[in-house]
Short mmCIF file of C-alpha atoms in Angstrom, two decimals:
data_model
loop_
_atom_site.label_atom_id
_atom_site.label_comp_id
_atom_site.label_asym_id
_atom_site.label_seq_id
_atom_site.Cartn_x
_atom_site.Cartn_y
_atom_site.Cartn_z
CA MET U 21 20.35 9.47 20.41
CA ALA U 22 17.61 10.80 18.16
CA TYR U 23 17.22 8.97 14.87
CA ASN U 24 16.45 10.73 11.58
CA ILE U 25 14.21 8.74 9.27
CA LEU U 26 13.40 9.18 5.57
CA VAL U 27 10.03 7.77 4.46
CA VAL U 28 9.70 7.19 0.70
CA ASP U 29 6.29 6.33 -0.78
CA ASP U 30 4.26 7.79 -3.64
CA SER U 31 1.15 7.63 -1.46
CA MET U 32 0.80 10.60 0.88
CA SER U 33 -1.56 8.48 3.00
CA MET U 34 1.06 5.79 3.48
CA ARG U 35 3.74 8.35 4.33
CA ALA U 36 1.40 9.86 6.92
CA ILE U 37 0.55 6.51 8.50
CA ILE U 38 4.19 5.34 8.56
CA LYS U 39 5.20 8.61 10.23
CA LYS U 40 2.43 8.15 12.77
CA VAL U 41 3.47 4.56 13.50
CA ILE U 42 7.09 5.64 13.98
CA GLY U 43 5.92 8.36 16.35
CA MET U 44 4.07 5.71 18.38
CA SER U 45 7.02 3.33 18.39
CA GLY U 46 8.81 4.71 21.43
CA PHE U 47 12.00 5.57 19.57
CA ASP U 48 13.83 8.80 20.15
CA VAL U 49 12.99 10.20 16.74
CA GLY U 50 14.71 13.30 15.46
CA GLU U 51 13.42 14.50 12.13
CA ILE U 52 11.22 12.45 9.80
CA ALA U 53 11.58 13.53 6.17
CA GLU U 54 9.39 12.44 3.25
CA ALA U 55 9.88 11.77 -0.45
CA GLY U 56 7.38 10.70 -3.11
CA ASN U 57 9.74 8.55 -5.19
CA GLY U 58 13.36 7.45 -5.51
CA LEU U 59 14.54 10.58 -7.27
CA GLU U 60 13.07 12.82 -4.59
CA ALA U 61 14.65 10.61 -1.95
CA LEU U 62 18.13 10.91 -3.47
CA ALA U 63 17.74 14.70 -3.64
CA LYS U 64 16.60 14.75 -0.01
CA LEU U 65 19.62 12.67 1.08
CA GLU U 66 21.96 15.35 -0.25
CA ASP U 67 21.11 17.61 2.67
CA PHE U 68 19.42 15.27 5.15
CA TRP U 69 21.32 12.69 7.18
CA ALA U 70 19.05 9.68 7.53
CA ASP U 71 19.74 6.95 10.07
CA VAL U 72 17.33 4.69 8.21
CA VAL U 73 15.35 4.86 4.95
CA LEU U 74 11.92 3.22 4.74
CA THR U 75 10.88 2.86 1.10
CA ASP U 76 8.09 1.48 -1.03
CA ILE U 77 9.10 -0.50 -4.13
CA HIS U 78 6.46 0.38 -6.74
CA MET U 79 6.77 4.11 -7.37
CA PRO U 80 6.85 6.37 -10.44
CA GLU U 81 10.02 8.14 -11.66
CA MET U 82 12.38 5.88 -9.69
CA ASP U 83 11.26 2.73 -7.87
CA GLY U 84 12.49 1.46 -4.51
CA ILE U 85 14.82 -1.15 -5.97
CA GLU U 86 16.64 1.46 -8.05
CA LEU U 87 16.78 3.74 -5.01
CA LEU U 88 18.31 0.90 -2.99
CA LYS U 89 20.96 0.37 -5.68
CA LYS U 90 21.82 4.08 -5.74
CA ILE U 91 22.09 4.34 -1.96
CA LYS U 92 24.21 1.21 -1.63
CA GLY U 93 26.34 2.22 -4.64
CA ASP U 94 27.38 5.55 -3.14
CA PRO U 95 30.11 5.32 -0.47
CA LEU U 96 28.59 8.33 1.30
CA SER U 97 25.24 6.65 1.79
CA ALA U 98 26.06 2.93 1.61
CA ALA U 99 25.95 2.50 5.39
CA ILE U 100 22.37 3.79 5.71
CA PRO U 101 20.00 0.90 6.43
CA VAL U 102 17.23 0.68 3.82
CA VAL U 103 13.97 -1.10 4.67
CA MET U 104 11.51 -2.06 1.93
CA ILE U 105 7.82 -1.49 2.85
CA THR U 106 5.79 -2.91 0.01
CA THR U 107 2.98 -5.14 -1.20
CA GLU U 108 5.63 -7.20 -2.97
CA SER U 109 6.39 -10.50 -1.25
CA ARG U 110 7.42 -12.71 -4.15
CA ASP U 111 10.61 -14.54 -3.21
CA GLU U 112 12.54 -13.42 -6.27
CA VAL U 113 11.90 -9.73 -5.60
CA VAL U 114 12.38 -9.87 -1.82
CA SER U 115 15.51 -12.00 -1.90
CA GLY U 116 16.85 -9.78 -4.68
CA ALA U 117 16.38 -6.67 -2.53
CA LEU U 118 18.00 -8.32 0.48
CA ALA U 119 20.92 -9.45 -1.70
CA MET U 120 21.35 -5.86 -2.85
CA GLY U 121 21.76 -4.76 0.74
CA ALA U 122 18.26 -4.04 2.05
CA ALA U 123 18.28 -4.20 5.84
CA GLY U 124 14.78 -5.60 6.06
CA TYR U 125 11.39 -5.97 4.54
CA ILE U 126 7.84 -5.22 5.72
CA LYS U 127 4.84 -6.42 3.74
CA LYS U 128 1.76 -4.25 3.23
CA PRO U 129 -0.71 -4.52 4.84
CA PHE U 130 1.33 -4.21 8.02
CA ARG U 131 0.54 -3.77 11.69
CA PRO U 132 2.23 -0.97 13.68
CA GLU U 133 4.20 -3.53 15.68
CA ASP U 134 5.78 -4.86 12.46
CA ILE U 135 7.53 -1.53 11.86
CA LYS U 136 8.42 -1.15 15.52
CA ALA U 137 9.99 -4.63 15.64
CA LEU U 138 12.14 -4.00 12.58
CA LEU U 139 13.29 -0.59 13.83
CA VAL U 140 14.29 -2.21 17.13
CA GLU U 141 16.27 -4.82 15.20
CA ILE U 142 18.04 -2.24 13.03
CA LEU U 143 18.47 0.76 15.31
CA GLY U 144 18.39 -0.84 18.74
CA GLY U 145 16.54 0.79 21.63
CA GLU U 146 14.70 -2.40 22.49
CA ASP U 147 14.34 -1.49 26.15
CA ASP U 148 12.64 1.82 25.35
CA ALA U 149 10.36 0.17 22.81
CA ALA U 150 9.49 -2.62 25.25
CA GLY U 151 8.53 -0.04 27.82
CA GLU U 152 6.35 1.67 25.24
CA ASP U 153 4.70 -1.69 24.50
CA GLN U 154 3.65 -2.03 28.11
CA SER U 155 2.30 1.49 28.29
CA GLU U 156 0.25 1.34 25.09
CA SER U 157 -3.25 0.03 25.58
CA ASP U 158 -4.06 -0.25 21.88
CA ASP U 159 -1.29 -0.79 19.38
CA GLY U 160 -3.73 -0.83 16.52
CA ASP U 161 -5.06 2.63 17.25
CA PHE U 162 -3.74 4.67 14.35
CA MET J 6 -6.29 -19.38 -15.82
CA LEU J 7 -5.01 -16.33 -14.01
CA LEU J 8 -8.44 -14.68 -14.13
CA GLU J 9 -9.92 -17.57 -12.14
CA LYS J 10 -7.12 -17.37 -9.56
CA ILE J 11 -7.61 -13.63 -9.16
CA SER J 12 -11.37 -14.02 -8.80
CA GLN J 13 -11.04 -16.89 -6.32
CA ASN J 14 -8.64 -14.96 -4.08
CA LEU J 15 -10.07 -11.46 -4.37
CA THR J 16 -12.47 -11.62 -1.43
CA THR J 17 -9.85 -13.05 0.93
CA VAL J 18 -7.29 -10.43 -0.09
CA ILE J 19 -9.74 -7.54 0.19
CA SER J 20 -10.69 -8.68 3.69
CA GLU J 21 -7.04 -9.00 4.75
CA VAL J 22 -6.04 -5.59 3.40
CA LEU J 23 -9.05 -3.62 4.61
CA GLU J 24 -9.28 -5.25 8.02
CA THR J 25 -5.53 -5.20 8.80
CA MET J 26 -4.63 -1.78 7.46
CA PHE J 27 -7.87 0.19 7.44
CA PHE J 28 -9.99 -1.51 10.15
CA VAL J 29 -12.90 -1.80 7.73
CA PHE J 30 -15.06 -4.92 7.46
CA LEU J 31 -16.75 -5.40 4.09
CA GLU J 32 -19.08 -8.25 3.20
CA PRO J 33 -19.38 -9.66 -0.31
CA ARG J 34 -22.81 -9.06 -1.86
CA SER J 35 -24.56 -10.44 -4.92
CA GLY J 36 -27.19 -8.88 -7.13
CA PRO J 37 -27.30 -5.86 -9.41
CA LEU J 38 -24.70 -3.13 -9.16
CA PRO J 39 -25.86 -0.13 -7.10
CA LEU J 40 -27.22 2.96 -8.89
CA SER J 41 -25.20 5.44 -6.86
CA GLU J 42 -23.57 8.34 -8.72
CA ASP J 43 -20.95 9.23 -6.13
CA PHE J 44 -18.26 6.62 -6.78
CA ILE J 45 -14.57 7.50 -6.76
CA GLY J 46 -12.44 5.33 -9.04
CA ALA J 47 -8.91 3.99 -9.29
CA GLN J 48 -7.30 1.25 -11.30
CA VAL J 49 -4.22 -0.94 -11.39
CA VAL J 50 -2.85 -2.87 -14.38
CA ILE J 51 -1.24 -6.30 -14.04
CA LYS J 52 0.81 -7.13 -17.12
CA GLY J 53 1.96 -10.50 -18.39
CA SER J 54 3.99 -11.31 -21.48
CA ASP J 55 1.08 -11.11 -23.92
CA PHE J 56 -1.89 -10.14 -21.78
CA ALA J 57 -2.96 -7.61 -19.20
CA TYR J 58 -5.60 -7.37 -16.51
CA GLU J 59 -6.94 -4.08 -15.30
CA LEU J 60 -8.41 -4.09 -11.81
CA LYS J 61 -10.91 -1.28 -11.39
CA PHE J 62 -11.87 -0.10 -7.91
CA LEU J 63 -14.98 2.04 -7.37
CA ALA J 64 -15.80 3.17 -3.84
CA GLN J 65 -18.68 5.34 -2.68
CA SER J 66 -17.34 8.67 -1.49
CA ARG J 67 -18.86 8.39 2.00
CA LEU J 68 -17.15 5.02 2.51
CA LEU J 69 -13.82 6.47 1.39
CA GLN J 70 -14.28 9.58 3.53
CA GLN J 71 -14.79 7.33 6.55
CA ILE J 72 -11.76 5.18 5.70
CA ALA J 73 -9.55 8.21 4.99
CA ALA J 74 -10.66 9.94 8.17
CA ASP J 75 -9.94 6.87 10.31
CA PHE J 76 -6.66 6.15 8.51
CA LEU J 77 -5.33 9.68 8.66
CA GLY J 78 -6.85 10.73 11.97
CA LEU J 79 -9.22 13.33 10.51
CA ASP J 80 -12.85 14.25 10.99
CA GLN J 81 -14.90 12.52 8.31
CA GLU J 82 -16.09 15.86 6.91
CA THR J 83 -12.53 17.13 6.50
CA ALA J 84 -11.19 14.26 4.36
CA SER J 85 -10.54 15.90 0.99
CA LEU J 86 -11.18 14.36 -2.42
CA ALA J 87 -7.41 14.08 -2.95
CA GLN J 88 -7.01 12.21 0.34
CA CYS J 89 -9.91 9.89 -0.54
CA GLN J 90 -8.40 9.21 -3.99
CA ASP J 91 -4.99 8.57 -2.47
CA VAL J 92 -6.44 6.08 0.00
CA LEU J 93 -8.35 4.29 -2.79
CA LYS J 94 -5.16 4.09 -4.88
CA GLU J 95 -3.36 2.54 -1.90
CA ILE J 96 -6.20 0.06 -1.37
CA GLY J 97 -5.92 -0.84 -5.07
CA ASN J 98 -2.15 -1.13 -4.78
CA MET J 99 -2.27 -3.42 -1.75
CA VAL J 100 -5.09 -5.60 -3.09
CA SER J 101 -3.46 -5.99 -6.51
CA GLY J 102 -0.01 -6.54 -5.05
CA ASN J 103 -1.21 -9.23 -2.68
CA LEU J 104 -3.18 -10.91 -5.48
CA VAL J 105 -0.04 -11.00 -7.60
CA ASN J 106 1.91 -12.50 -4.70
CA ILE J 107 -0.63 -15.34 -4.46
CA CYS J 108 -1.30 -15.88 -8.16
CA ASP J 109 2.21 -15.38 -9.48
CA PRO J 110 4.85 -16.68 -7.04
CA GLU J 111 7.33 -16.98 -9.94
CA ALA J 112 7.27 -13.18 -10.37
CA ARG J 113 6.41 -13.25 -14.08
CA LEU J 114 3.78 -10.54 -13.81
CA GLU J 115 4.43 -6.83 -13.60
CA LEU J 116 2.34 -4.73 -11.22
CA GLY J 117 1.54 -1.23 -12.46
CA ILE J 118 1.31 2.01 -10.50
CA PRO J 119 -2.28 2.75 -9.39
CA THR J 120 -4.01 5.66 -11.08
CA VAL J 121 -7.17 7.64 -10.32
CA SER J 122 -10.03 7.34 -12.80
CA GLY J 123 -12.21 10.16 -11.49
CA ASP J 124 -15.05 10.97 -9.13
CA HIS J 125 -18.85 11.23 -9.40
CA LEU J 126 -18.65 7.95 -11.33
CA THR J 127 -21.38 5.33 -11.66
CA ALA J 128 -21.19 1.55 -11.72
CA ALA J 129 -21.39 1.84 -15.52
CA SER J 130 -17.63 2.41 -15.34
CA LEU J 131 -17.40 -1.36 -14.92
CA ASP J 132 -19.47 -2.18 -18.04
CA ASP J 133 -16.38 -3.38 -19.92
CA CYS J 134 -15.29 -5.72 -17.10
CA VAL J 135 -15.55 -9.50 -17.47
CA GLU J 136 -15.87 -10.00 -13.70
CA LYS J 137 -17.56 -7.71 -11.17
CA PHE J 138 -17.65 -7.97 -7.40
CA ILE J 139 -19.63 -6.06 -4.77
CA TYR J 140 -18.49 -5.51 -1.17
CA ALA J 141 -20.55 -3.54 1.31
CA SER J 142 -20.54 -2.15 4.82
CA ASP J 143 -22.91 0.22 6.62
CA GLU J 144 -20.79 3.11 5.32
CA GLY J 145 -21.06 2.25 1.65
CA VAL J 146 -20.06 0.01 -1.22
CA LEU J 147 -16.79 -0.98 -2.86
CA LEU J 148 -17.00 -2.39 -6.38
CA VAL J 149 -14.15 -4.26 -8.07
CA GLY J 150 -14.13 -5.06 -11.77
CA ILE J 151 -11.62 -7.01 -13.82
CA ASN J 152 -11.01 -6.10 -17.43
CA SER J 153 -8.78 -8.29 -19.58
CA SER J 154 -6.92 -7.94 -22.86
CA GLY J 155 -4.71 -10.37 -24.77
CA THR J 156 -4.36 -14.09 -24.15
CA ASP J 157 -3.74 -15.44 -20.68
CA GLY J 158 -1.77 -18.59 -21.40
CA LYS J 159 -1.59 -19.77 -17.79
#
C-alpha cells in the first residue's frame, strides 16, 4: 500500500528536507503534498487524501495546533494521524497537542531516523523500513 | 534574568541545531565584529508579559550558500538568495525555539515567527543589541545579537 503524506511547514527548506527524509525511509510512498500553513493544509485536504499529516506548530495564518483541532474536529478527517514536527518541546504544549489527538511529536532539530521511527509506529511497514536500515550506509546523508 | 539564561545556553543550542540538522560546526569567537558587507539577516522575537527579546541572526552569504546547498542537495553556486534566507530563518526558528524550551519550561513565553531582515547587511545591524556573539567556521561567520525591550521580571 502506498501512503500519501501531507507536509505542512512555512519553511520551504524544511518541507524539502522532510520530503527527502520520507523518500529515504523505505516506505511505499504515494504522493507527498505540501502546504505552507494550516489554512493551505485544510484547502489541500479537500482534494487530497492524506494517510498522515506532518505539521510544524509555529506558522503564520494558521498554526499547527489550530490545524490539529480542525482536522480532529471534522468527522471526514478525524482519523488522519497528525504528527507535530516542531522546535516546541515544552511539556504544556506537547502534552496539549497529544491530548488533542496528535499521533506523535518530533522535535527539531531531528535526525532522519526520528521521522522514520515514528512513521513505522504510525503506519506500520517495520519490516520494509528495517531492511532499508540495513541497506543504507549513511542515514545522515541528506 | 532571562537574558542571562539565553546567553548562557546560546552556544550549546547553536551547536546542537547546526551540527544535528545542518552538519555545520561553528566555533565561538571573541573580538571585534567582522567588517564584511555580505551578511544576510533574520530575526525572531520572544515575548513575555511585559518584555520582549529580539534575537538577530546575521550570516555571511557564502556560509549560508554552503549550508543551503548541503541541506537542499544543491550545488553551492545554485543556492538562491531566497533559499539562503529561508535556511537562515529556520536556523533562527530552531535556535530560538530550543532556547525557549530550556529557559522557559513553564511555557510563559511566546515564540514569534522568524522574519528576514535583508541582505548585503553589515555587523552594524547589531549596534542596538545588548549582547553579541560570534561563531565562525572556514566557510564564514554567524553573528547573533540580542535586543531587549521592557522589563524582564524573571
